[in-house]
PDB file of C-alpha atoms in Angstrom:
ATOM      1  CA  MET X 100      -0.092   0.171  -0.065  1.00 45.00           C
ATOM      2  CA  PRO X 101       1.580   3.291  -1.041  1.00 47.00           C
ATOM      3  CA  VAL X 102       2.375   5.754   1.552  1.00 46.00           C
ATOM      4  CA  PRO X 103       1.022   9.151   1.130  1.00 51.00           C
ATOM      5  CA  THR X 104       3.635  11.888   0.756  1.00 52.00           C
ATOM      6  CA  ASN X 105       3.707  15.617   1.225  1.00 58.00           C
ATOM      7  CA  PRO X 106       4.713  17.440  -1.944  1.00 55.00           C
ATOM      8  CA  LYS X 107       6.642  20.156   0.135  1.00 54.00           C
ATOM      9  CA  ILE X 108       8.528  17.632   1.827  1.00 52.00           C
ATOM     10  CA  GLU X 109       9.512  15.567  -1.135  1.00 49.00           C
ATOM     11  CA  GLN X 110      10.566  19.058  -2.868  1.00 49.00           C
ATOM     12  CA  LYS X 111      12.984  19.914  -0.088  1.00 48.00           C
ATOM     13  CA  ARG X 112      14.247  16.321   0.002  1.00 45.00           C
ATOM     14  CA  THR X 113      15.276  16.290  -3.630  1.00 42.00           C
ATOM     15  CA  GLN X 114      16.813  19.784  -3.392  1.00 42.00           C
ATOM     16  CA  VAL X 115      19.213  18.263  -0.465  1.00 41.00           C
ATOM     17  CA  ILE X 116      20.120  15.181  -2.538  1.00 40.00           C
ATOM     18  CA  TRP X 117      20.828  17.113  -5.621  1.00 45.00           C
ATOM     19  CA  LYS X 118      20.901  20.862  -5.649  1.00 51.00           C
ATOM     20  CA  ARG X 119      19.013  22.577  -8.454  1.00 57.00           C
ATOM     21  CA  SER X 120      21.654  24.684 -10.431  1.00 72.00           C
ATOM     22  CA  ARG X 121      21.242  28.560 -10.967  1.00 82.00           C
ATOM     23  CA  LYS X 122      20.370  29.915 -14.310  1.00 85.00           C
ATOM     24  CA  ALA X 123      23.063  31.963 -15.864  1.00 86.00           C
ATOM     25  CA  LYS X 124      22.796  35.775 -15.744  1.00 86.00           C
ATOM     26  CA  HIS X 125      21.943  37.270 -19.216  1.00 84.00           C
ATOM     27  CA  ILE X 126      21.674  40.787 -20.905  1.00 86.00           C
ATOM     28  CA  GLU X 127      19.019  41.317 -23.744  1.00 85.00           C
ATOM     29  CA  LEU X 128      20.671  43.071 -26.480  1.00 84.00           C
ATOM     30  CA  ASN X 129      17.815  43.599 -28.865  1.00 82.00           C
ATOM     31  CA  ASP X 130      14.714  41.327 -29.899  1.00 79.00           C
ATOM     32  CA  HIS X 131      16.933  38.389 -30.975  1.00 82.00           C
ATOM     33  CA  MET X 132      20.072  38.428 -29.108  1.00 87.00           C
ATOM     34  CA  VAL X 133      21.377  38.246 -25.557  1.00 89.00           C
ATOM     35  CA  LYS X 134      24.678  37.983 -23.839  1.00 90.00           C
ATOM     36  CA  VAL X 135      24.855  35.056 -21.468  1.00 91.00           C
ATOM     37  CA  TYR X 136      27.098  35.209 -18.593  1.00 92.00           C
ATOM     38  CA  VAL X 137      28.321  31.578 -18.913  1.00 93.00           C
ATOM     39  CA  TRP X 138      31.610  31.256 -17.029  1.00 94.00           C
ATOM     40  CA  GLU X 139      31.696  32.994 -13.677  1.00 94.00           C
ATOM     41  CA  LEU X 140      34.700  34.346 -12.318  1.00 95.00           C
ATOM     42  CA  PRO X 141      35.721  31.224 -10.044  1.00 95.00           C
ATOM     43  CA  VAL X 142      35.369  29.181 -13.292  1.00 95.00           C
ATOM     44  CA  ARG X 143      37.602  31.634 -15.270  1.00 96.00           C
ATOM     45  CA  ILE X 144      40.208  31.639 -12.673  1.00 96.00           C
ATOM     46  CA  PHE X 145      40.223  27.900 -12.241  1.00 96.00           C
ATOM     47  CA  HIS X 146      40.605  27.565 -16.123  1.00 95.00           C
ATOM     48  CA  TRP X 147      43.748  29.852 -16.323  1.00 96.00           C
ATOM     49  CA  ILE X 148      45.365  28.586 -13.215  1.00 97.00           C
ATOM     50  CA  ASN X 149      44.676  24.921 -14.446  1.00 95.00           C
ATOM     51  CA  ALA X 150      46.417  25.683 -17.970  1.00 95.00           C
ATOM     52  CA  PHE X 151      49.467  27.428 -16.252  1.00 96.00           C
ATOM     53  CA  SER X 152      49.840  24.449 -13.790  1.00 96.00           C
ATOM     54  CA  ILE X 153      49.557  21.816 -16.521  1.00 95.00           C
ATOM     55  CA  ILE X 154      52.137  23.633 -18.786  1.00 95.00           C
ATOM     56  CA  VAL X 155      54.715  24.011 -15.972  1.00 97.00           C
ATOM     57  CA  LEU X 156      54.239  20.845 -14.394  1.00 96.00           C
ATOM     58  CA  MET X 157      54.623  19.173 -17.911  1.00 95.00           C
ATOM     59  CA  ILE X 158      57.713  21.311 -18.555  1.00 94.00           C
ATOM     60  CA  THR X 159      59.482  20.578 -15.234  1.00 94.00           C
ATOM     61  CA  GLY X 160      58.334  16.973 -15.163  1.00 94.00           C
ATOM     62  CA  VAL X 161      59.902  16.152 -18.483  1.00 93.00           C
ATOM     63  CA  PHE X 162      63.040  17.799 -17.224  1.00 91.00           C
ATOM     64  CA  ILE X 163      62.990  15.993 -14.067  1.00 91.00           C
ATOM     65  CA  GLY X 164      62.493  12.578 -15.899  1.00 88.00           C
ATOM     66  CA  ARG X 165      65.048  13.372 -18.517  1.00 85.00           C
ATOM     67  CA  PRO X 166      67.121  16.349 -17.993  1.00 83.00           C
ATOM     68  CA  PHE X 167      67.644  18.228 -21.524  1.00 77.00           C
ATOM     69  CA  VAL X 168      69.800  21.137 -20.261  1.00 74.00           C
ATOM     70  CA  SER X 169      72.852  21.094 -18.146  1.00 71.00           C
ATOM     71  CA  ALA X 170      75.499  23.523 -16.770  1.00 64.00           C
ATOM     72  CA  SER X 171      77.793  24.378 -19.712  1.00 64.00           C
ATOM     73  CA  ILE X 172      80.726  25.060 -17.223  1.00 64.00           C
ATOM     74  CA  GLN X 173      81.745  22.494 -14.592  1.00 65.00           C
ATOM     75  CA  GLU X 174      81.358  24.142 -11.021  1.00 63.00           C
ATOM     76  CA  GLU X 175      79.811  23.781  -7.657  1.00 64.00           C
ATOM     77  CA  ALA X 176      76.484  22.195  -7.412  1.00 63.00           C
ATOM     78  CA  TYR X 177      75.422  25.267  -5.423  1.00 62.00           C
ATOM     79  CA  TYR X 178      75.736  27.483  -8.518  1.00 64.00           C
ATOM     80  CA  SER X 179      74.096  24.820 -10.867  1.00 69.00           C
ATOM     81  CA  PHE X 180      71.250  23.857  -8.885  1.00 79.00           C
ATOM     82  CA  LEU X 181      68.780  23.523 -11.928  1.00 83.00           C
ATOM     83  CA  MET X 182      67.431  20.120 -11.019  1.00 86.00           C
ATOM     84  CA  GLY X 183      66.739  21.363  -7.649  1.00 87.00           C
ATOM     85  CA  TRP X 184      64.637  24.348  -8.761  1.00 89.00           C
ATOM     86  CA  ALA X 185      62.833  22.305 -11.278  1.00 91.00           C
ATOM     87  CA  ARG X 186      61.720  19.967  -8.502  1.00 92.00           C
ATOM     88  CA  TYR X 187      60.805  22.825  -6.208  1.00 93.00           C
ATOM     89  CA  ILE X 188      58.687  24.468  -9.141  1.00 96.00           C
ATOM     90  CA  HIS X 189      57.168  21.090  -9.893  1.00 96.00           C
ATOM     91  CA  PHE X 190      56.179  20.364  -6.401  1.00 95.00           C
ATOM     92  CA  PHE X 191      54.851  23.833  -5.666  1.00 96.00           C
ATOM     93  CA  VAL X 192      52.821  24.065  -8.837  1.00 97.00           C
ATOM     94  CA  ALA X 193      51.412  20.398  -7.809  1.00 96.00           C
ATOM     95  CA  PHE X 194      50.101  21.850  -4.618  1.00 96.00           C
ATOM     96  CA  LEU X 195      48.644  24.928  -6.428  1.00 97.00           C
ATOM     97  CA  PHE X 196      47.003  22.383  -9.005  1.00 96.00           C
ATOM     98  CA  THR X 197      45.512  20.468  -5.993  1.00 96.00           C
ATOM     99  CA  ILE X 198      44.030  23.515  -4.447  1.00 97.00           C
ATOM    100  CA  ASN X 199      42.842  24.866  -7.671  1.00 96.00           C
ATOM    101  CA  LEU X 200      40.876  21.756  -8.352  1.00 95.00           C
ATOM    102  CA  ALA X 201      39.387  21.478  -4.917  1.00 95.00           C
ATOM    103  CA  VAL X 202      37.772  24.938  -5.373  1.00 95.00           C
ATOM    104  CA  ARG X 203      36.614  23.898  -8.819  1.00 93.00           C
ATOM    105  CA  TRP X 204      34.669  20.813  -7.224  1.00 92.00           C
ATOM    106  CA  TYR X 205      33.122  23.225  -4.800  1.00 92.00           C
ATOM    107  CA  TRP X 206      31.954  25.373  -7.740  1.00 92.00           C
ATOM    108  CA  VAL X 207      30.503  22.317  -9.178  1.00 88.00           C
ATOM    109  CA  TYR X 208      27.891  22.478  -6.498  1.00 86.00           C
ATOM    110  CA  LYS X 209      27.747  26.194  -5.893  1.00 88.00           C
ATOM    111  CA  GLY X 210      28.118  27.512  -9.554  1.00 89.00           C
ATOM    112  CA  ASN X 211      25.714  28.354 -12.036  1.00 90.00           C
ATOM    113  CA  GLU X 212      23.951  25.805 -14.532  1.00 88.00           C
ATOM    114  CA  HIS X 213      26.946  25.722 -16.906  1.00 89.00           C
ATOM    115  CA  ALA X 214      29.366  25.279 -13.940  1.00 90.00           C
ATOM    116  CA  THR X 215      27.617  21.796 -13.114  1.00 87.00           C
ATOM    117  CA  SER X 216      27.441  18.365 -14.829  1.00 87.00           C
ATOM    118  CA  ASN X 217      25.829  15.193 -13.741  1.00 86.00           C
ATOM    119  CA  PRO X 218      26.951  12.129 -15.429  1.00 88.00           C
ATOM    120  CA  PHE X 219      24.477  10.033 -13.457  1.00 88.00           C
ATOM    121  CA  ARG X 220      21.568  11.046 -15.780  1.00 89.00           C
ATOM    122  CA  LEU X 221      20.677   8.708 -18.519  1.00 90.00           C
ATOM    123  CA  SER X 222      19.813  11.762 -20.885  1.00 89.00           C
ATOM    124  CA  PHE X 223      23.700  12.867 -20.212  1.00 90.00           C
ATOM    125  CA  TRP X 224      24.867   9.646 -21.926  1.00 92.00           C
ATOM    126  CA  LYS X 225      22.272   9.783 -24.767  1.00 91.00           C
ATOM    127  CA  GLU X 226      23.093  13.340 -25.622  1.00 91.00           C
ATOM    128  CA  ALA X 227      26.981  12.611 -25.428  1.00 91.00           C
ATOM    129  CA  PHE X 228      26.233   9.719 -27.832  1.00 91.00           C
ATOM    130  CA  GLU X 229      24.320  12.091 -30.248  1.00 90.00           C
ATOM    131  CA  THR X 230      27.198  14.453 -30.226  1.00 89.00           C
ATOM    132  CA  ILE X 231      29.626  11.810 -30.943  1.00 89.00           C
ATOM    133  CA  LYS X 232      27.508  10.865 -33.889  1.00 90.00           C
ATOM    134  CA  TYR X 233      27.703  14.443 -35.198  1.00 87.00           C
ATOM    135  CA  TYR X 234      31.498  14.520 -34.831  1.00 84.00           C
ATOM    136  CA  LEU X 235      31.867  11.303 -36.647  1.00 86.00           C
ATOM    137  CA  PHE X 236      29.758  12.735 -39.634  1.00 85.00           C
ATOM    138  CA  MET X 237      26.959  10.124 -38.837  1.00 86.00           C
ATOM    139  CA  LYS X 238      24.411  13.149 -38.466  1.00 82.00           C
ATOM    140  CA  ASN X 239      24.443  16.699 -40.215  1.00 81.00           C
ATOM    141  CA  ASN X 240      23.554  18.789 -37.192  1.00 81.00           C
ATOM    142  CA  LYS X 241      23.686  18.618 -33.380  1.00 79.00           C
ATOM    143  CA  LYS X 242      21.716  20.181 -30.541  1.00 85.00           C
ATOM    144  CA  HIS X 243      23.070  23.620 -29.535  1.00 85.00           C
ATOM    145  CA  TYR X 244      24.525  24.026 -26.189  1.00 87.00           C
ATOM    146  CA  ILE X 245      25.418  27.405 -24.473  1.00 88.00           C
ATOM    147  CA  GLY X 246      27.942  25.999 -22.266  1.00 88.00           C
ATOM    148  CA  HIS X 247      29.872  22.734 -22.707  1.00 89.00           C
ATOM    149  CA  ASN X 248      28.100  20.018 -24.721  1.00 89.00           C
ATOM    150  CA  PRO X 249      27.644  16.417 -22.936  1.00 90.00           C
ATOM    151  CA  LEU X 250      30.718  15.027 -24.760  1.00 90.00           C
ATOM    152  CA  ALA X 251      33.106  17.953 -23.709  1.00 90.00           C
ATOM    153  CA  GLN X 252      31.680  17.391 -20.151  1.00 92.00           C
ATOM    154  CA  LEU X 253      32.604  13.717 -20.310  1.00 92.00           C
ATOM    155  CA  SER X 254      36.157  14.616 -21.534  1.00 91.00           C
ATOM    156  CA  TYR X 255      36.382  16.917 -18.546  1.00 91.00           C
ATOM    157  CA  TRP X 256      35.233  14.119 -16.073  1.00 92.00           C
ATOM    158  CA  ILE X 257      38.009  11.861 -17.775  1.00 92.00           C
ATOM    159  CA  PHE X 258      40.904  13.971 -17.936  1.00 89.00           C
ATOM    160  CA  ILE X 259      40.275  17.117 -15.607  1.00 89.00           C
ATOM    161  CA  GLY X 260      38.431  14.829 -12.991  1.00 91.00           C
ATOM    162  CA  LEU X 261      39.808  11.288 -12.854  1.00 94.00           C
ATOM    163  CA  GLY X 262      43.110  12.286 -14.731  1.00 95.00           C
ATOM    164  CA  SER X 263      43.934  14.896 -12.061  1.00 95.00           C
ATOM    165  CA  ILE X 264      42.989  12.389  -9.220  1.00 95.00           C
ATOM    166  CA  ILE X 265      45.295   9.891 -10.816  1.00 96.00           C
ATOM    167  CA  MET X 266      48.218  12.494 -11.274  1.00 95.00           C
ATOM    168  CA  MET X 267      47.607  13.793  -7.586  1.00 96.00           C
ATOM    169  CA  LEU X 268      47.671  10.178  -6.030  1.00 96.00           C
ATOM    170  CA  THR X 269      50.756   9.180  -7.988  1.00 96.00           C
ATOM    171  CA  GLY X 270      52.602  12.399  -7.417  1.00 95.00           C
ATOM    172  CA  TYR X 271      52.264  12.601  -3.883  1.00 95.00           C
ATOM    173  CA  TYR X 272      53.256   9.079  -3.644  1.00 95.00           C
ATOM    174  CA  LEU X 273      56.580   9.769  -5.539  1.00 94.00           C
ATOM    175  CA  LEU X 274      56.994  12.735  -3.413  1.00 93.00           C
ATOM    176  CA  PHE X 275      56.799  11.092  -0.136  1.00 93.00           C
ATOM    177  CA  GLU X 276      58.214   7.744  -1.130  1.00 92.00           C
ATOM    178  CA  PRO X 277      61.785   8.482   0.326  1.00 91.00           C
ATOM    179  CA  GLN X 278      60.229   9.097   3.614  1.00 90.00           C
ATOM    180  CA  PRO X 279      57.929   6.003   4.231  1.00 89.00           C
ATOM    181  CA  GLU X 280      57.992   6.507   7.922  1.00 90.00           C
ATOM    182  CA  SER X 281      56.531   9.849   7.898  1.00 92.00           C
ATOM    183  CA  ILE X 282      53.012  10.798   8.518  1.00 92.00           C
ATOM    184  CA  TYR X 283      52.581  11.864   4.612  1.00 91.00           C
ATOM    185  CA  GLY X 284      54.428   8.635   3.590  1.00 90.00           C
ATOM    186  CA  LYS X 285      52.139   6.532   5.196  1.00 92.00           C
ATOM    187  CA  MET X 286      48.963   8.633   4.103  1.00 93.00           C
ATOM    188  CA  PHE X 287      50.081   7.591   0.380  1.00 93.00           C
ATOM    189  CA  MET X 288      51.418   4.338   0.899  1.00 92.00           C
ATOM    190  CA  TRP X 289      48.313   2.390  -0.546  1.00 94.00           C
ATOM    191  CA  VAL X 290      48.640   4.184  -3.675  1.00 94.00           C
ATOM    192  CA  ALA X 291      51.454   1.791  -4.935  1.00 93.00           C
ATOM    193  CA  HIS X 292      48.943  -1.281  -4.485  1.00 92.00           C
ATOM    194  CA  LEU X 293      46.550   0.632  -6.485  1.00 92.00           C
ATOM    195  CA  PHE X 294      48.785   1.366  -9.390  1.00 93.00           C
ATOM    196  CA  GLY X 295      50.798  -1.688  -9.742  1.00 87.00           C
ATOM    197  CA  GLY X 296      52.498  -2.428  -6.504  1.00 84.00           C
ATOM    198  CA  ASP X 297      55.945  -0.858  -7.118  1.00 89.00           C
ATOM    199  CA  SER X 298      57.488   2.517  -7.639  1.00 91.00           C
ATOM    200  CA  TYR X 299      58.010   1.979 -11.199  1.00 93.00           C
ATOM    201  CA  SER X 300      54.240   0.954 -12.075  1.00 94.00           C
ATOM    202  CA  VAL X 301      53.276   4.402 -10.068  1.00 95.00           C
ATOM    203  CA  ARG X 302      55.727   6.237 -12.062  1.00 94.00           C
ATOM    204  CA  SER X 303      54.672   5.002 -15.225  1.00 95.00           C
ATOM    205  CA  TRP X 304      51.088   5.735 -14.454  1.00 95.00           C
ATOM    206  CA  HIS X 305      52.141   9.490 -13.573  1.00 96.00           C
ATOM    207  CA  HIS X 306      53.934   9.738 -16.877  1.00 95.00           C
ATOM    208  CA  LEU X 307      51.104   8.176 -19.010  1.00 95.00           C
ATOM    209  CA  VAL X 308      48.468  10.233 -17.750  1.00 95.00           C
ATOM    210  CA  ALA X 309      50.699  13.461 -17.927  1.00 94.00           C
ATOM    211  CA  TRP X 310      50.809  12.693 -21.738  1.00 94.00           C
ATOM    212  CA  GLY X 311      47.166  12.235 -21.826  1.00 93.00           C
ATOM    213  CA  PHE X 312      46.694  15.798 -20.436  1.00 92.00           C
ATOM    214  CA  MET X 313      48.965  17.253 -23.162  1.00 92.00           C
ATOM    215  CA  ILE X 314      46.715  15.665 -25.854  1.00 93.00           C
ATOM    216  CA  PHE X 315      43.644  16.663 -24.033  1.00 92.00           C
ATOM    217  CA  THR X 316      45.045  20.440 -24.111  1.00 92.00           C
ATOM    218  CA  VAL X 317      45.780  20.271 -27.688  1.00 93.00           C
ATOM    219  CA  VAL X 318      42.272  18.994 -28.740  1.00 92.00           C
ATOM    220  CA  HIS X 319      40.573  21.589 -26.285  1.00 92.00           C
ATOM    221  CA  VAL X 320      42.347  24.339 -27.906  1.00 92.00           C
ATOM    222  CA  TYR X 321      41.482  23.237 -31.325  1.00 92.00           C
ATOM    223  CA  MET X 322      37.960  22.627 -30.206  1.00 89.00           C
ATOM    224  CA  ALA X 323      37.566  26.102 -28.638  1.00 90.00           C
ATOM    225  CA  PHE X 324      38.612  27.630 -31.807  1.00 91.00           C
ATOM    226  CA  ARG X 325      36.392  25.684 -34.039  1.00 88.00           C
ATOM    227  CA  GLU X 326      33.499  26.474 -31.870  1.00 86.00           C
ATOM    228  CA  ASP X 327      34.268  30.028 -32.045  1.00 88.00           C
ATOM    229  CA  TYR X 328      34.786  30.156 -35.839  1.00 89.00           C
ATOM    230  CA  LEU X 329      31.433  28.142 -36.533  1.00 86.00           C
ATOM    231  CA  GLN X 330      29.085  29.589 -34.018  1.00 81.00           C
ATOM    232  CA  ARG X 331      30.256  33.092 -33.968  1.00 83.00           C
ATOM    233  CA  ASN X 332      29.321  33.288 -30.529  1.00 83.00           C
ATOM    234  CA  GLY X 333      32.482  34.719 -28.809  1.00 86.00           C
ATOM    235  CA  THR X 334      33.683  31.321 -27.452  1.00 88.00           C
ATOM    236  CA  MET X 335      37.252  32.532 -27.340  1.00 90.00           C
ATOM    237  CA  SER X 336      36.577  35.856 -25.625  1.00 91.00           C
ATOM    238  CA  SER X 337      34.226  34.039 -23.112  1.00 92.00           C
ATOM    239  CA  ILE X 338      37.188  32.723 -21.714  1.00 92.00           C
ATOM    240  CA  PHE X 339      38.138  36.262 -20.444  1.00 93.00           C
ATOM    241  CA  THR X 340      34.986  38.132 -19.967  1.00 93.00           C
ATOM    242  CA  GLY X 341      32.712  35.115 -19.280  1.00 92.00           C
ATOM    243  CA  TYR X 342      29.999  36.254 -21.493  1.00 93.00           C
ATOM    244  CA  LYS X 343      28.855  34.594 -24.907  1.00 91.00           C
ATOM    245  CA  LEU X 344      26.530  36.056 -27.480  1.00 89.00           C
ATOM    246  CA  GLU X 345      23.449  33.937 -28.226  1.00 87.00           C
ATOM    247  CA  ARG X 346      20.142  34.039 -29.777  1.00 85.00           C
ATOM    248  CA  LYS X 347      17.192  34.870 -27.242  1.00 79.00           C
ATOM    249  CA  LYS X 348      14.877  32.188 -28.403  1.00 75.00           C
ATOM    250  CA  GLU X 349      17.476  29.465 -27.412  1.00 70.00           C
ATOM    251  CA  THR X 350      18.818  31.089 -24.338  1.00 72.00           C
ATOM    252  CA  LEU X 351      15.523  31.919 -22.626  1.00 65.00           C
ATOM    253  CA  GLY X 352      13.948  28.845 -24.094  1.00 61.00           C
ATOM    254  CA  GLU X 353      16.421  26.304 -22.384  1.00 49.00           C
ATOM    255  CA  PRO X 354      14.805  24.163 -19.807  1.00 48.00           C
ATOM    256  CA  ASN X 355      15.818  25.113 -16.099  1.00 44.00           C
ATOM    257  CA  GLU X 356      17.219  21.669 -15.510  1.00 43.00           C
ATOM    258  CA  LYS X 357      19.613  19.619 -17.635  1.00 40.00           C
TER     259      LYS X 357
END
């Protein structure tokens, strides 16, 4: 026998389980066009800190793994501390990368509708599949998205989400591996068992995912320029201003819930 429920209580319970996202602010320019504040300031700050971190971590990481520059004049190590500085910068930026990602995770919950993503919805995967079909030339058009389309969101979950977690776990394990008896050494001891059981396997995962990040970055930049050229909606400038130029009908007619 079904138990009668109070609609107000059910609505409140739903909001606790999955908070409804905020609609993005918009400015009406004329009868047809609006400026949509797609990327809020925390998202833009995260984007540029993340881009900076990935580039610096990649350059210093490659140097640490295979030094491609050395002192031309033999002298005391104190004056040729290049490897030491590369390691210091790599570790410092790694901490910056971690804090930046933590703030972005918070903004997934707190941000507007374009800062959030929910891969647990069936419609998310259906729309991602439809977008894949478009890019494989299996259909001539795709649904218009003001923010990231589901396929782009999926790539962020894989690379920026899962990839970042792998990089942080393997990186911190390698950092504290020489001090296994320290608090931090014990905190990350289990990581080796998760990624192959020895230091070489953990290091291999760290390198493999790092190169995955580089491939993702190249594709990401290409897709951003492509979107800007085809849609003429200011995708590239929105990375700085947060605003995109959209048709009023598509913007205001978009459902409140993804």
